[in-house]
Amino acid sequence: MSEDVTLKYQYASRLTDYSSEYGTEGSSTYDASNVTGTPGSYINGSTYGDHVSSLVFRTYGKYWNALPFHKHYRPIGHQPSWFQASDFIELEFDIPVYPTDVRVYETFCPGGLVRILISDLGTEIPEGTSHLSSWKVLWSGASFKGEHLYTIATPKLPKLDKNSIATCRLRLEFDDKLAEYYHELDAVELVGHPWTKGITASEYLMKRIKKAVSVSIPTKMLKSLKIVDKEAAKQDEKLAEAATQFCESEPKVNYFDILPPEVIEIIISYIGDFRHRAEVAKVCQLFQKMVTDRTAVKELNFKPYYTKINGETLVNLTSNYSHAITKLDLSWTGFNHGSIDSKVAVESLKSLPNLLELKCRNCQYFVHDEFLMCLATHCKKLKLLDLFRCKGFTLPLLKPLKHLEYLDISQCFKTVDYTISKIVEG
């Protein structure tokens, strides 16, 4: 296969974050860091199989869902259909590019990739880091049961345009519920047009267009080029006119006035997605009153929105529904360079006296001793606590939680035996 000389081909140089791994810390067997560098198992596509030099996640397929304790891993509240990820990896590359291809080398049980996100570098990269300002979805798709072959997954990415984003960091999400066995990854390759400091995507694209054509086209003319679909515009006008006539002919009756409050409460309960609740609140004052009622929300699941949630939103929502909330999922929100720090997380817990379940999987960037002290002080009714891969606590601060029935501290490698024994005693 001939390669475009204008493109940059590179493998991941650093693993900055991940959701889980089959291997243990300090060992290279099935370790998450195995996904960096060149594909070590790839030899002409003939090395399909279980390789200890691959990245292997902790769970897979229906087997994990069938285990007795899996009930504790079921989503809290509403899980939107577009979010199916069960694992993720976050990777850094040495050279920022405008992505044209992302190649995921899968050695075993392929087909789990469901979403690719990239960081927005902006106009400059801070010295000594490739810190992102936000995550943006580059590609999304559905998982599938792959063939028994060494596979190089190459999702079809958007073409380069004036809105393209330069990046040197990827976040890949996986859903392995259809896999027959553990999904294994060998390497990840990023292909793209090299990014030049101070040059926007629009300017870079303009240079490529000018170079590709044989005649010189003025920049102003290129910027003003616009394709107008006249037939589509006429169709839109007809639809708008028909919609106006329909609305005018509809009788102005508020059917919600007829319904009992209990029925309205049941209807509103189906709007589990708090983002959808915000949209419903814009309809009218009545809807706003119903969805913002302080007793309307009992479960909040922030995991699907981990790329967008910030500290202000978290504090506002938890304080608004403070006495009603019984279940809260903050998993993945405390990721590397995340906007939720320990101070914000502690502040949100202070207003949740009736909290029964709390999930903080992969939140090692804000789960510290101060967080656990606040939890033990203000959330004494807690029955379930999930701290999977939270490495920031070392003291037995959970003893006051007398009602605690389930505690997950898997892969909390810095939680010493002393700490565990003290928690058990409590």
Short mmCIF file of C-alpha atoms in Angstrom, two decimals:
data_model
loop_
_atom_site.label_atom_id
_atom_site.label_comp_id
_atom_site.label_asym_id
_atom_site.label_seq_id
_atom_site.Cartn_x
_atom_site.Cartn_y
_atom_site.Cartn_z
CA MET A 1 0.00 0.00 0.00
CA SER A 2 1.53 3.33 -1.07
CA GLU A 3 1.59 6.05 1.55
CA ASP A 4 0.87 9.75 0.99
CA VAL A 5 4.16 11.58 1.60
CA THR A 6 2.27 14.67 2.79
CA LEU A 7 0.76 12.70 5.66
CA LYS A 8 2.35 11.87 9.00
CA TYR A 9 2.11 8.24 10.22
CA GLN A 10 2.80 7.64 13.93
CA TYR A 11 2.03 5.19 16.71
CA ALA A 12 1.02 6.21 20.23
CA SER A 13 4.00 7.25 22.32
CA ARG A 14 2.30 7.52 25.73
CA LEU A 15 -0.69 6.07 27.57
CA THR A 16 -2.14 8.85 29.73
CA ASP A 17 -5.26 7.17 31.08
CA TYR A 18 -7.34 3.99 30.83
CA SER A 19 -10.44 2.46 32.38
CA SER A 20 -9.21 -1.04 33.32
CA GLU A 21 -6.64 -3.72 32.55
CA TYR A 22 -6.41 -7.47 32.99
CA GLY A 23 -2.78 -7.23 34.03
CA THR A 24 -1.42 -5.98 37.33
CA GLU A 25 0.54 -2.82 38.03
CA GLY A 26 4.25 -3.32 37.52
CA SER A 27 3.79 -6.25 35.12
CA SER A 28 3.95 -6.09 31.32
CA THR A 29 1.58 -9.04 30.88
CA TYR A 30 -1.77 -7.86 29.45
CA ASP A 31 -0.79 -4.39 30.65
CA ALA A 32 -2.55 -1.25 29.35
CA SER A 33 0.77 0.33 28.32
CA ASN A 34 1.27 -2.47 25.78
CA VAL A 35 -0.89 -0.50 23.35
CA THR A 36 1.86 2.11 22.89
CA GLY A 37 4.58 1.86 20.26
CA THR A 38 4.63 -0.27 17.10
CA PRO A 39 2.36 -3.32 16.75
CA GLY A 40 4.57 -6.04 18.23
CA SER A 41 2.33 -8.98 17.27
CA TYR A 42 1.54 -7.89 13.72
CA ILE A 43 3.16 -10.10 11.05
CA ASN A 44 1.29 -9.96 7.74
CA GLY A 45 -2.05 -10.36 9.50
CA SER A 46 -1.36 -13.95 10.54
CA THR A 47 -0.96 -13.61 14.29
CA TYR A 48 -4.56 -13.65 15.51
CA GLY A 49 -4.75 -14.95 19.05
CA ASP A 50 -4.22 -14.33 22.72
CA HIS A 51 -0.97 -12.37 23.24
CA VAL A 52 0.42 -11.40 26.65
CA SER A 53 2.04 -8.36 24.96
CA SER A 54 -1.38 -6.86 24.16
CA LEU A 55 -3.67 -4.55 26.10
CA VAL A 56 -6.52 -6.52 27.64
CA PHE A 57 -9.46 -4.92 29.45
CA ARG A 58 -10.88 -6.38 32.64
CA THR A 59 -14.28 -7.48 31.33
CA TYR A 60 -15.88 -8.92 28.20
CA GLY A 61 -19.15 -10.17 26.73
CA LYS A 62 -22.08 -11.85 28.41
CA TYR A 63 -19.85 -13.74 30.85
CA TRP A 64 -19.20 -10.67 32.98
CA ASN A 65 -22.85 -9.60 32.90
CA ALA A 66 -23.92 -13.04 34.15
CA LEU A 67 -21.81 -12.91 37.33
CA PRO A 68 -23.79 -12.50 40.58
CA PHE A 69 -22.14 -9.21 41.57
CA HIS A 70 -22.74 -7.60 38.17
CA LYS A 71 -25.95 -6.04 39.49
CA HIS A 72 -23.75 -3.49 41.24
CA TYR A 73 -22.37 -2.38 37.86
CA ARG A 74 -25.71 -1.63 36.23
CA PRO A 75 -26.06 2.00 35.13
CA ILE A 76 -27.53 4.45 37.61
CA GLY A 77 -30.49 6.38 36.28
CA HIS A 78 -30.93 6.93 32.56
CA GLN A 79 -28.28 5.62 30.16
CA PRO A 80 -28.66 7.30 26.74
CA SER A 81 -28.69 4.95 23.76
CA TRP A 82 -25.75 6.73 22.09
CA PHE A 83 -23.42 5.88 25.00
CA GLN A 84 -22.44 2.20 25.02
CA ALA A 85 -18.82 2.34 26.18
CA SER A 86 -17.59 0.02 28.90
CA ASP A 87 -13.86 0.82 28.62
CA PHE A 88 -11.55 3.53 27.27
CA ILE A 89 -7.92 4.36 26.64
CA GLU A 90 -6.35 7.80 26.31
CA LEU A 91 -3.24 8.09 24.15
CA GLU A 92 -0.70 10.77 23.26
CA PHE A 93 1.27 11.13 20.02
CA ASP A 94 4.47 13.08 19.46
CA ILE A 95 3.36 15.22 16.51
CA PRO A 96 0.03 17.14 16.30
CA VAL A 97 -1.89 16.46 13.09
CA TYR A 98 -5.25 16.97 11.40
CA PRO A 99 -6.48 13.34 11.56
CA THR A 100 -7.36 11.50 8.34
CA ASP A 101 -7.14 7.94 9.71
CA VAL A 102 -7.05 6.15 13.05
CA ARG A 103 -5.92 2.53 12.84
CA VAL A 104 -6.60 0.22 15.77
CA TYR A 105 -4.63 -3.05 15.67
CA GLU A 106 -6.79 -5.77 17.26
CA THR A 107 -5.17 -9.14 17.94
CA PHE A 108 -8.12 -10.95 19.51
CA CYS A 109 -11.95 -10.72 19.44
CA PRO A 110 -12.12 -7.52 17.36
CA GLY A 111 -15.13 -5.27 16.87
CA GLY A 112 -15.40 -3.39 20.17
CA LEU A 113 -14.50 0.14 19.06
CA VAL A 114 -17.54 2.45 19.38
CA ARG A 115 -16.19 6.00 19.61
CA ILE A 116 -13.09 8.10 18.90
CA LEU A 117 -12.62 11.46 20.59
CA ILE A 118 -9.88 14.02 20.04
CA SER A 119 -8.62 16.95 22.05
CA ASP A 120 -8.69 20.48 20.71
CA LEU A 121 -5.21 21.95 20.83
CA GLY A 122 -6.39 25.46 19.99
CA THR A 123 -3.76 27.73 18.48
CA GLU A 124 -0.90 26.80 20.81
CA ILE A 125 0.35 23.84 22.77
CA PRO A 126 1.45 24.77 26.32
CA GLU A 127 5.12 24.07 26.81
CA GLY A 128 5.86 20.64 28.22
CA THR A 129 2.36 19.23 27.77
CA SER A 130 -0.36 18.55 25.24
CA HIS A 131 -3.16 19.67 27.57
CA LEU A 132 -6.57 19.65 25.95
CA SER A 133 -9.26 22.29 26.22
CA SER A 134 -12.06 19.83 25.44
CA TRP A 135 -12.93 16.45 23.96
CA LYS A 136 -14.76 16.34 20.64
CA VAL A 137 -16.25 13.26 18.96
CA LEU A 138 -14.37 12.44 15.76
CA TRP A 139 -16.20 9.19 14.97
CA SER A 140 -18.85 6.96 16.51
CA GLY A 141 -20.32 3.60 15.54
CA ALA A 142 -21.73 0.34 16.87
CA SER A 143 -19.77 -2.63 18.20
CA PHE A 144 -19.96 -5.96 16.39
CA LYS A 145 -18.80 -9.53 16.68
CA GLY A 146 -15.64 -9.64 14.57
CA GLU A 147 -14.14 -12.55 12.66
CA HIS A 148 -11.29 -14.64 14.05
CA LEU A 149 -8.66 -12.57 12.26
CA TYR A 150 -6.00 -10.06 13.20
CA THR A 151 -7.89 -6.89 12.37
CA ILE A 152 -6.84 -3.31 11.71
CA ALA A 153 -9.96 -1.26 12.43
CA THR A 154 -10.03 1.86 10.24
CA PRO A 155 -13.23 3.85 10.86
CA LYS A 156 -14.21 6.32 8.16
CA LEU A 157 -13.32 9.76 9.52
CA PRO A 158 -14.67 13.13 8.36
CA LYS A 159 -12.77 14.74 5.49
CA LEU A 160 -10.46 17.66 6.18
CA ASP A 161 -12.35 20.96 6.17
CA LYS A 162 -12.09 24.45 7.67
CA ASN A 163 -13.51 23.18 10.98
CA SER A 164 -11.03 20.31 11.37
CA ILE A 165 -9.18 20.09 14.67
CA ALA A 166 -5.47 19.47 15.11
CA THR A 167 -4.61 17.05 17.90
CA CYS A 168 -1.95 14.82 19.41
CA ARG A 169 -4.28 13.04 21.82
CA LEU A 170 -6.94 10.41 21.21
CA ARG A 171 -9.46 8.81 23.48
CA LEU A 172 -10.89 5.50 22.24
CA GLU A 173 -14.02 3.97 23.76
CA PHE A 174 -14.91 0.27 23.55
CA ASP A 175 -18.01 -1.85 24.09
CA ASP A 176 -17.16 -5.54 24.39
CA LYS A 177 -20.55 -7.00 25.26
CA LEU A 178 -20.66 -8.90 21.93
CA ALA A 179 -17.15 -10.33 22.28
CA GLU A 180 -16.73 -14.09 22.82
CA TYR A 181 -13.64 -13.52 24.93
CA TYR A 182 -11.29 -10.74 25.97
CA HIS A 183 -10.80 -7.97 23.39
CA GLU A 184 -7.05 -7.44 22.88
CA LEU A 185 -5.28 -4.42 21.36
CA ASP A 186 -1.79 -4.37 19.89
CA ALA A 187 -1.30 -0.74 18.87
CA VAL A 188 -2.99 2.46 17.71
CA GLU A 189 -1.77 4.47 14.72
CA LEU A 190 -2.69 8.08 13.98
CA VAL A 191 -2.44 9.37 10.41
CA GLY A 192 -2.94 12.98 9.42
CA HIS A 193 -1.73 16.23 7.92
CA PRO A 194 1.01 17.82 10.06
CA TRP A 195 -0.12 20.80 12.12
CA THR A 196 1.85 24.05 11.86
CA LYS A 197 1.86 26.43 14.80
CA GLY A 198 -0.26 29.50 14.09
CA ILE A 199 -1.89 28.02 10.96
CA THR A 200 -5.61 27.27 11.17
CA ALA A 201 -7.31 24.35 9.42
CA SER A 202 -8.98 26.78 7.00
CA GLU A 203 -5.62 28.30 5.99
CA TYR A 204 -4.01 24.88 5.65
CA LEU A 205 -6.89 23.65 3.48
CA MET A 206 -6.66 26.76 1.30
CA LYS A 207 -2.99 26.06 0.63
CA ARG A 208 -3.75 22.48 -0.39
CA ILE A 209 -6.52 23.59 -2.74
CA LYS A 210 -4.32 26.20 -4.40
CA LYS A 211 -1.56 23.64 -4.82
CA ALA A 212 -3.94 21.05 -6.31
CA VAL A 213 -5.45 23.25 -9.05
CA SER A 214 -3.53 24.36 -12.13
CA VAL A 215 -4.94 27.91 -12.13
CA SER A 216 -4.52 30.44 -9.38
CA ILE A 217 -7.79 31.08 -7.57
CA PRO A 218 -8.00 34.23 -5.40
CA THR A 219 -8.43 33.50 -1.70
CA LYS A 220 -11.53 35.72 -1.44
CA MET A 221 -13.20 33.76 -4.23
CA LEU A 222 -12.48 30.44 -2.53
CA LYS A 223 -13.90 31.68 0.75
CA SER A 224 -17.09 32.88 -0.91
CA LEU A 225 -17.79 29.61 -2.78
CA LYS A 226 -21.15 28.27 -1.64
CA ILE A 227 -23.41 25.52 -3.02
CA VAL A 228 -27.11 26.28 -2.73
CA ASP A 229 -29.71 23.56 -3.22
CA LYS A 230 -32.71 25.54 -4.53
CA GLU A 231 -35.06 22.53 -4.53
CA ALA A 232 -34.26 21.75 -0.90
CA ALA A 233 -34.85 25.40 0.05
CA LYS A 234 -38.30 25.38 -1.62
CA GLN A 235 -39.19 22.15 0.21
CA ASP A 236 -38.19 23.69 3.54
CA GLU A 237 -40.44 26.68 2.87
CA LYS A 238 -43.43 24.43 2.12
CA LEU A 239 -42.87 22.41 5.30
CA ALA A 240 -42.61 25.57 7.41
CA GLU A 241 -45.86 26.91 5.91
CA ALA A 242 -47.69 23.62 6.54
CA ALA A 243 -46.44 23.51 10.14
CA THR A 244 -47.69 27.08 10.73
CA GLN A 245 -51.16 26.26 9.40
CA PHE A 246 -51.33 23.12 11.55
CA CYS A 247 -50.41 25.00 14.70
CA GLU A 248 -52.98 27.73 14.00
CA SER A 249 -55.76 25.21 13.50
CA GLU A 250 -54.97 23.27 16.70
CA PRO A 251 -57.25 24.17 19.66
CA LYS A 252 -55.45 25.93 22.50
CA VAL A 253 -56.10 23.46 25.31
CA ASN A 254 -53.68 22.68 28.14
CA TYR A 255 -54.25 18.94 28.52
CA PHE A 256 -51.83 18.79 31.45
CA ASP A 257 -54.39 20.69 33.55
CA ILE A 258 -56.67 17.66 33.22
CA LEU A 259 -54.10 15.13 34.43
CA PRO A 260 -53.63 14.29 38.12
CA PRO A 261 -50.23 15.35 39.60
CA GLU A 262 -49.30 11.69 40.16
CA VAL A 263 -49.65 10.92 36.43
CA ILE A 264 -47.59 13.98 35.49
CA GLU A 265 -44.87 12.86 37.91
CA ILE A 266 -44.73 9.42 36.23
CA ILE A 267 -44.46 11.02 32.78
CA ILE A 268 -41.65 13.32 33.87
CA SER A 269 -39.78 10.40 35.47
CA TYR A 270 -39.16 8.96 32.00
CA ILE A 271 -37.05 12.00 31.13
CA GLY A 272 -34.04 10.54 32.89
CA ASP A 273 -31.44 12.40 30.84
CA PHE A 274 -30.80 15.71 32.64
CA ARG A 275 -29.75 17.28 29.33
CA HIS A 276 -33.20 16.46 27.92
CA ARG A 277 -34.78 17.85 31.08
CA ALA A 278 -33.09 21.16 30.34
CA GLU A 279 -34.64 21.17 26.85
CA VAL A 280 -38.09 20.29 28.21
CA ALA A 281 -37.83 23.14 30.72
CA LYS A 282 -37.62 25.61 27.82
CA VAL A 283 -41.07 24.67 26.47
CA CYS A 284 -43.19 26.65 28.94
CA GLN A 285 -43.40 27.70 32.59
CA LEU A 286 -45.49 24.65 33.50
CA PHE A 287 -42.91 22.23 32.07
CA GLN A 288 -40.12 24.16 33.72
CA LYS A 289 -41.83 23.86 37.08
CA MET A 290 -42.37 20.11 36.63
CA VAL A 291 -38.83 19.15 35.59
CA THR A 292 -37.08 21.43 38.08
CA ASP A 293 -39.11 20.27 41.03
CA ARG A 294 -36.65 19.46 43.81
CA THR A 295 -38.15 16.00 44.29
CA ALA A 296 -38.22 15.13 40.55
CA VAL A 297 -34.68 13.74 40.27
CA LYS A 298 -33.55 10.87 42.48
CA GLU A 299 -30.76 9.40 40.32
CA LEU A 300 -28.02 11.21 38.39
CA ASN A 301 -25.66 9.52 35.94
CA PHE A 302 -22.85 11.78 34.71
CA LYS A 303 -20.75 9.04 33.14
CA PRO A 304 -22.08 9.48 29.55
CA TYR A 305 -21.25 13.20 29.79
CA TYR A 306 -17.77 12.90 31.26
CA THR A 307 -16.29 14.97 28.41
CA LYS A 308 -18.62 17.91 29.04
CA ILE A 309 -19.45 17.96 32.74
CA ASN A 310 -17.75 20.68 34.78
CA GLY A 311 -17.56 21.58 38.43
CA GLU A 312 -20.19 24.33 38.29
CA THR A 313 -22.77 22.03 36.67
CA LEU A 314 -22.09 19.26 39.18
CA VAL A 315 -22.51 21.52 42.21
CA ASN A 316 -25.65 23.20 40.81
CA LEU A 317 -27.43 19.94 40.02
CA THR A 318 -26.56 18.16 43.25
CA SER A 319 -27.54 21.17 45.37
CA ASN A 320 -30.81 21.71 43.47
CA TYR A 321 -31.95 18.10 44.00
CA SER A 322 -29.97 17.61 47.22
CA HIS A 323 -32.50 15.82 49.46
CA ALA A 324 -34.03 13.77 46.63
CA ILE A 325 -30.86 12.23 45.17
CA THR A 326 -30.23 8.67 46.35
CA LYS A 327 -27.94 7.42 43.56
CA LEU A 328 -25.05 9.25 41.89
CA ASP A 329 -22.59 8.08 39.22
CA LEU A 330 -19.46 10.22 38.74
CA SER A 331 -17.47 7.51 36.92
CA TRP A 332 -14.90 8.74 34.37
CA THR A 333 -15.52 12.40 35.28
CA GLY A 334 -12.29 12.56 37.28
CA PHE A 335 -10.10 11.77 34.26
CA ASN A 336 -6.71 13.22 33.41
CA HIS A 337 -6.96 17.02 32.96
CA GLY A 338 -10.63 16.82 33.93
CA SER A 339 -12.55 19.89 35.12
CA ILE A 340 -13.79 18.26 38.35
CA ASP A 341 -11.21 18.51 41.10
CA SER A 342 -11.27 17.35 44.71
CA LYS A 343 -12.61 20.66 46.03
CA VAL A 344 -15.62 20.63 43.69
CA ALA A 345 -16.34 16.94 44.34
CA VAL A 346 -16.29 17.51 48.11
CA GLU A 347 -18.63 20.49 47.77
CA SER A 348 -21.16 18.40 45.83
CA LEU A 349 -21.22 15.67 48.52
CA LYS A 350 -22.09 18.07 51.34
CA SER A 351 -25.63 18.50 50.01
CA LEU A 352 -26.48 14.78 49.64
CA PRO A 353 -27.58 13.45 53.07
CA ASN A 354 -29.83 10.74 51.58
CA LEU A 355 -27.27 9.28 49.17
CA LEU A 356 -27.41 5.46 49.07
CA GLU A 357 -25.20 4.62 46.06
CA LEU A 358 -22.09 6.38 44.77
CA LYS A 359 -19.93 5.27 41.84
CA CYS A 360 -16.56 6.93 41.25
CA ARG A 361 -14.84 4.51 38.89
CA ASN A 362 -11.60 5.91 37.43
CA CYS A 363 -11.87 9.10 39.46
CA GLN A 364 -8.39 9.02 40.98
CA TYR A 365 -7.91 12.71 40.20
CA PHE A 366 -10.40 13.85 42.84
CA VAL A 367 -10.94 10.85 45.17
CA HIS A 368 -8.54 11.68 47.98
CA ASP A 369 -8.64 11.56 51.78
CA GLU A 370 -10.60 14.82 51.97
CA PHE A 371 -13.24 13.34 49.64
CA LEU A 372 -13.65 10.22 51.82
CA MET A 373 -13.79 12.27 55.01
CA CYS A 374 -16.62 14.36 53.55
CA LEU A 375 -18.38 11.19 52.39
CA ALA A 376 -18.22 9.64 55.86
CA THR A 377 -19.44 12.88 57.48
CA HIS A 378 -22.30 13.89 55.18
CA CYS A 379 -23.46 10.67 53.47
CA LYS A 380 -23.88 8.28 56.39
CA LYS A 381 -26.74 6.35 54.76
CA LEU A 382 -24.47 5.12 51.96
CA LYS A 383 -24.89 1.42 51.11
CA LEU A 384 -22.85 1.05 47.89
CA LEU A 385 -19.50 2.67 47.13
CA ASP A 386 -17.50 1.96 43.96
CA LEU A 387 -13.92 3.30 43.99
CA PHE A 388 -12.49 1.14 41.19
CA ARG A 389 -9.02 2.41 40.15
CA CYS A 390 -9.06 5.30 42.61
CA LYS A 391 -5.52 5.47 43.93
CA GLY A 392 -5.52 8.65 45.96
CA PHE A 393 -6.57 7.38 49.38
CA THR A 394 -4.61 5.40 51.93
CA LEU A 395 -6.42 5.91 55.27
CA PRO A 396 -9.37 3.94 56.74
CA LEU A 397 -11.75 6.89 56.62
CA LEU A 398 -14.81 4.85 55.73
CA LYS A 399 -15.38 3.39 59.20
CA PRO A 400 -18.26 5.79 60.05
CA LEU A 401 -20.28 4.37 57.13
CA LYS A 402 -22.12 1.79 59.25
CA HIS A 403 -24.70 0.99 56.55
CA LEU A 404 -22.16 0.20 53.82
CA GLU A 405 -22.99 -3.16 52.18
CA TYR A 406 -20.86 -3.14 49.02
CA LEU A 407 -17.41 -1.66 48.51
CA ASP A 408 -15.32 -1.99 45.33
CA ILE A 409 -11.66 -1.03 45.71
CA SER A 410 -10.40 -3.20 42.83
CA GLN A 411 -7.13 -2.00 41.25
CA CYS A 412 -6.64 0.55 44.04
CA PHE A 413 -3.00 -0.46 44.19
CA LYS A 414 -2.02 2.17 46.75
CA THR A 415 -4.67 1.04 49.21
CA VAL A 416 -2.52 -1.03 51.55
CA ASP A 417 -3.61 -4.13 53.49
CA TYR A 418 -3.71 -2.08 56.69
CA THR A 419 -6.34 0.20 55.20
CA ILE A 420 -8.51 -2.69 54.01
CA SER A 421 -8.39 -4.45 57.37
CA LYS A 422 -9.41 -1.27 59.19
CA ILE A 423 -12.33 -0.74 56.83
CA VAL A 424 -13.49 -4.32 57.40
CA GLU A 425 -13.25 -3.86 61.16
CA GLY A 426 -15.44 -0.76 60.87
#
